[in-house]
């Protein structure tokens, strides 16, 4: 009974994480500029990876493997937002302007 409940919860987490990752990929394709694409990728990537790794933790039999996956999740928790922030700062420092509707209308 508990094993079945863990399997169902695990697959719900994995499918939810995959859905968030797909939404992030669609955001990368649909959003108009670098900053909005970075926002879509940063948020959905972190949550999608966390959900997939959480589902994987529930699937493994060894506690050592579960701890390793938890460390990977912890690493992603700190590095993904940091990398996103560093990319945005580097783009802003290099002079890349954020997209706006008014700027788009002015260009011929």
JSON list of C-alpha atoms in Angstrom, two decimals:
[
{"chain": "A", "resi": 1, "resn": "UNK", "atom": "CA", "xyz": [0.00, 0.00, 0.00]},
{"chain": "A", "resi": 2, "resn": "UNK", "atom": "CA", "xyz": [2.73, 2.50, 0.97]},
{"chain": "A", "resi": 3, "resn": "UNK", "atom": "CA", "xyz": [4.88, 1.45, -2.00]},
{"chain": "A", "resi": 4, "resn": "UNK", "atom": "CA", "xyz": [2.01, 2.14, -4.37]},
{"chain": "A", "resi": 5, "resn": "UNK", "atom": "CA", "xyz": [1.40, 5.55, -2.80]},
{"chain": "A", "resi": 6, "resn": "UNK", "atom": "CA", "xyz": [5.10, 6.40, -3.10]},
{"chain": "A", "resi": 7, "resn": "UNK", "atom": "CA", "xyz": [5.10, 5.30, -6.74]},
{"chain": "A", "resi": 8, "resn": "UNK", "atom": "CA", "xyz": [2.08, 7.47, -7.51]},
{"chain": "A", "resi": 9, "resn": "UNK", "atom": "CA", "xyz": [3.56, 10.48, -5.70]},
{"chain": "A", "resi": 10, "resn": "UNK", "atom": "CA", "xyz": [6.90, 9.93, -7.41]},
{"chain": "A", "resi": 11, "resn": "UNK", "atom": "CA", "xyz": [5.40, 9.82, -10.88]},
{"chain": "A", "resi": 12, "resn": "UNK", "atom": "CA", "xyz": [3.25, 12.86, -10.16]},
{"chain": "A", "resi": 13, "resn": "UNK", "atom": "CA", "xyz": [6.40, 14.77, -9.19]},
{"chain": "A", "resi": 14, "resn": "UNK", "atom": "CA", "xyz": [8.29, 13.56, -12.25]},
{"chain": "A", "resi": 15, "resn": "UNK", "atom": "CA", "xyz": [5.44, 14.42, -14.61]},
{"chain": "A", "resi": 16, "resn": "UNK", "atom": "CA", "xyz": [4.95, 17.80, -12.92]},
{"chain": "A", "resi": 17, "resn": "UNK", "atom": "CA", "xyz": [8.65, 18.55, -13.27]},
{"chain": "A", "resi": 18, "resn": "UNK", "atom": "CA", "xyz": [8.56, 17.58, -16.91]},
{"chain": "A", "resi": 19, "resn": "UNK", "atom": "CA", "xyz": [5.55, 19.85, -17.44]},
{"chain": "A", "resi": 20, "resn": "UNK", "atom": "CA", "xyz": [7.37, 22.79, -15.83]},
{"chain": "A", "resi": 21, "resn": "UNK", "atom": "CA", "xyz": [10.43, 22.11, -17.98]},
{"chain": "A", "resi": 22, "resn": "UNK", "atom": "CA", "xyz": [8.30, 22.05, -21.12]},
{"chain": "A", "resi": 23, "resn": "UNK", "atom": "CA", "xyz": [6.63, 25.33, -20.13]},
{"chain": "A", "resi": 24, "resn": "UNK", "atom": "CA", "xyz": [10.09, 26.84, -19.65]},
{"chain": "A", "resi": 25, "resn": "UNK", "atom": "CA", "xyz": [11.16, 25.64, -23.08]},
{"chain": "A", "resi": 26, "resn": "UNK", "atom": "CA", "xyz": [8.05, 27.19, -24.62]},
{"chain": "A", "resi": 27, "resn": "UNK", "atom": "CA", "xyz": [8.88, 30.42, -22.80]},
{"chain": "A", "resi": 28, "resn": "UNK", "atom": "CA", "xyz": [12.36, 30.36, -24.29]},
{"chain": "A", "resi": 29, "resn": "UNK", "atom": "CA", "xyz": [10.86, 30.14, -27.75]},
{"chain": "A", "resi": 30, "resn": "UNK", "atom": "CA", "xyz": [7.98, 32.60, -27.32]},
{"chain": "A", "resi": 31, "resn": "UNK", "atom": "CA", "xyz": [9.26, 35.50, -25.20]},
{"chain": "A", "resi": 32, "resn": "UNK", "atom": "CA", "xyz": [10.61, 38.52, -27.07]},
{"chain": "A", "resi": 33, "resn": "UNK", "atom": "CA", "xyz": [14.00, 39.27, -25.56]},
{"chain": "A", "resi": 34, "resn": "UNK", "atom": "CA", "xyz": [16.89, 37.90, -23.55]},
{"chain": "A", "resi": 35, "resn": "UNK", "atom": "CA", "xyz": [15.69, 39.03, -20.12]},
{"chain": "A", "resi": 36, "resn": "UNK", "atom": "CA", "xyz": [12.21, 37.57, -20.36]},
{"chain": "A", "resi": 37, "resn": "UNK", "atom": "CA", "xyz": [13.58, 34.34, -21.80]},
{"chain": "A", "resi": 38, "resn": "UNK", "atom": "CA", "xyz": [16.07, 34.20, -18.95]},
{"chain": "A", "resi": 39, "resn": "UNK", "atom": "CA", "xyz": [13.24, 34.70, -16.46]},
{"chain": "A", "resi": 40, "resn": "UNK", "atom": "CA", "xyz": [11.22, 31.87, -17.98]},
{"chain": "A", "resi": 41, "resn": "UNK", "atom": "CA", "xyz": [14.18, 29.53, -18.08]},
{"chain": "A", "resi": 42, "resn": "UNK", "atom": "CA", "xyz": [15.44, 30.34, -14.59]},
{"chain": "A", "resi": 43, "resn": "UNK", "atom": "CA", "xyz": [12.21, 29.85, -12.69]},
{"chain": "A", "resi": 44, "resn": "UNK", "atom": "CA", "xyz": [10.77, 26.87, -14.50]},
{"chain": "A", "resi": 45, "resn": "UNK", "atom": "CA", "xyz": [14.11, 25.12, -14.77]},
{"chain": "A", "resi": 46, "resn": "UNK", "atom": "CA", "xyz": [14.72, 25.27, -11.03]},
{"chain": "A", "resi": 47, "resn": "UNK", "atom": "CA", "xyz": [11.24, 24.11, -10.06]},
{"chain": "A", "resi": 48, "resn": "UNK", "atom": "CA", "xyz": [11.12, 21.45, -12.79]},
{"chain": "A", "resi": 49, "resn": "UNK", "atom": "CA", "xyz": [14.48, 20.02, -11.79]},
{"chain": "A", "resi": 50, "resn": "UNK", "atom": "CA", "xyz": [13.48, 20.01, -8.12]},
{"chain": "A", "resi": 51, "resn": "UNK", "atom": "CA", "xyz": [10.28, 18.13, -8.85]},
{"chain": "A", "resi": 52, "resn": "UNK", "atom": "CA", "xyz": [12.02, 15.58, -11.08]},
{"chain": "A", "resi": 53, "resn": "UNK", "atom": "CA", "xyz": [14.74, 15.02, -8.50]},
{"chain": "A", "resi": 54, "resn": "UNK", "atom": "CA", "xyz": [12.14, 14.73, -5.73]},
{"chain": "A", "resi": 55, "resn": "UNK", "atom": "CA", "xyz": [10.38, 12.06, -7.75]},
{"chain": "A", "resi": 56, "resn": "UNK", "atom": "CA", "xyz": [13.67, 10.28, -8.31]},
{"chain": "A", "resi": 57, "resn": "UNK", "atom": "CA", "xyz": [14.40, 10.31, -4.57]},
{"chain": "A", "resi": 58, "resn": "UNK", "atom": "CA", "xyz": [11.11, 8.54, -3.95]},
{"chain": "A", "resi": 59, "resn": "UNK", "atom": "CA", "xyz": [11.95, 5.91, -6.58]},
{"chain": "A", "resi": 60, "resn": "UNK", "atom": "CA", "xyz": [15.39, 4.84, -5.33]},
{"chain": "A", "resi": 61, "resn": "UNK", "atom": "CA", "xyz": [15.91, 1.99, -2.86]},
{"chain": "A", "resi": 62, "resn": "UNK", "atom": "CA", "xyz": [19.28, 3.06, -1.45]},
{"chain": "A", "resi": 63, "resn": "UNK", "atom": "CA", "xyz": [19.50, 5.92, 1.03]},
{"chain": "A", "resi": 64, "resn": "UNK", "atom": "CA", "xyz": [22.99, 6.72, -0.29]},
{"chain": "A", "resi": 65, "resn": "UNK", "atom": "CA", "xyz": [21.62, 7.36, -3.77]},
{"chain": "A", "resi": 66, "resn": "UNK", "atom": "CA", "xyz": [18.82, 9.45, -2.25]},
{"chain": "A", "resi": 67, "resn": "UNK", "atom": "CA", "xyz": [21.38, 11.59, -0.41]},
{"chain": "A", "resi": 68, "resn": "UNK", "atom": "CA", "xyz": [23.35, 12.07, -3.63]},
{"chain": "A", "resi": 69, "resn": "UNK", "atom": "CA", "xyz": [20.23, 13.18, -5.47]},
{"chain": "A", "resi": 70, "resn": "UNK", "atom": "CA", "xyz": [19.41, 15.53, -2.58]},
{"chain": "A", "resi": 71, "resn": "UNK", "atom": "CA", "xyz": [22.87, 17.09, -2.89]},
{"chain": "A", "resi": 72, "resn": "UNK", "atom": "CA", "xyz": [22.31, 17.56, -6.62]},
{"chain": "A", "resi": 73, "resn": "UNK", "atom": "CA", "xyz": [19.01, 19.30, -5.83]},
{"chain": "A", "resi": 74, "resn": "UNK", "atom": "CA", "xyz": [20.72, 21.50, -3.26]},
{"chain": "A", "resi": 75, "resn": "UNK", "atom": "CA", "xyz": [23.44, 22.35, -5.79]},
{"chain": "A", "resi": 76, "resn": "UNK", "atom": "CA", "xyz": [20.81, 23.33, -8.37]},
{"chain": "A", "resi": 77, "resn": "UNK", "atom": "CA", "xyz": [18.95, 25.38, -5.75]},
{"chain": "A", "resi": 78, "resn": "UNK", "atom": "CA", "xyz": [21.99, 27.62, -5.31]},
{"chain": "A", "resi": 79, "resn": "UNK", "atom": "CA", "xyz": [23.55, 27.62, -8.79]},
{"chain": "A", "resi": 80, "resn": "UNK", "atom": "CA", "xyz": [20.55, 28.09, -11.07]},
{"chain": "A", "resi": 81, "resn": "UNK", "atom": "CA", "xyz": [19.32, 31.43, -9.65]},
{"chain": "A", "resi": 82, "resn": "UNK", "atom": "CA", "xyz": [22.91, 32.61, -9.24]},
{"chain": "A", "resi": 83, "resn": "UNK", "atom": "CA", "xyz": [23.75, 31.83, -12.86]},
{"chain": "A", "resi": 84, "resn": "UNK", "atom": "CA", "xyz": [20.54, 33.49, -14.04]},
{"chain": "A", "resi": 85, "resn": "UNK", "atom": "CA", "xyz": [21.35, 36.62, -12.05]},
{"chain": "A", "resi": 86, "resn": "UNK", "atom": "CA", "xyz": [24.94, 36.69, -13.33]},
{"chain": "A", "resi": 87, "resn": "UNK", "atom": "CA", "xyz": [23.78, 36.35, -16.94]},
{"chain": "A", "resi": 88, "resn": "UNK", "atom": "CA", "xyz": [21.27, 39.18, -16.53]},
{"chain": "A", "resi": 89, "resn": "UNK", "atom": "CA", "xyz": [23.87, 41.46, -14.94]},
{"chain": "A", "resi": 90, "resn": "UNK", "atom": "CA", "xyz": [26.39, 40.68, -17.68]},
{"chain": "A", "resi": 91, "resn": "UNK", "atom": "CA", "xyz": [23.82, 41.42, -20.38]},
{"chain": "A", "resi": 92, "resn": "UNK", "atom": "CA", "xyz": [22.84, 44.70, -18.72]},
{"chain": "A", "resi": 93, "resn": "UNK", "atom": "CA", "xyz": [26.49, 45.69, -18.26]},
{"chain": "A", "resi": 94, "resn": "UNK", "atom": "CA", "xyz": [27.20, 44.99, -21.92]},
{"chain": "A", "resi": 95, "resn": "UNK", "atom": "CA", "xyz": [24.42, 47.38, -22.94]},
{"chain": "A", "resi": 96, "resn": "UNK", "atom": "CA", "xyz": [21.65, 44.99, -23.90]},
{"chain": "A", "resi": 97, "resn": "UNK", "atom": "CA", "xyz": [18.40, 46.91, -23.42]},
{"chain": "A", "resi": 98, "resn": "UNK", "atom": "CA", "xyz": [15.26, 45.19, -22.13]},
{"chain": "A", "resi": 99, "resn": "UNK", "atom": "CA", "xyz": [12.43, 44.83, -24.62]},
{"chain": "A", "resi": 100, "resn": "UNK", "atom": "CA", "xyz": [9.49, 47.21, -24.43]},
{"chain": "A", "resi": 101, "resn": "UNK", "atom": "CA", "xyz": [6.46, 47.79, -26.61]},
{"chain": "A", "resi": 102, "resn": "UNK", "atom": "CA", "xyz": [7.27, 51.48, -27.06]},
{"chain": "A", "resi": 103, "resn": "UNK", "atom": "CA", "xyz": [10.79, 50.73, -28.30]},
{"chain": "A", "resi": 104, "resn": "UNK", "atom": "CA", "xyz": [9.38, 48.24, -30.80]},
{"chain": "A", "resi": 105, "resn": "UNK", "atom": "CA", "xyz": [6.93, 50.81, -32.22]},
{"chain": "A", "resi": 106, "resn": "UNK", "atom": "CA", "xyz": [9.65, 53.43, -32.75]},
{"chain": "A", "resi": 107, "resn": "UNK", "atom": "CA", "xyz": [11.79, 51.20, -34.96]},
{"chain": "A", "resi": 108, "resn": "UNK", "atom": "CA", "xyz": [10.86, 51.22, -38.64]}
]
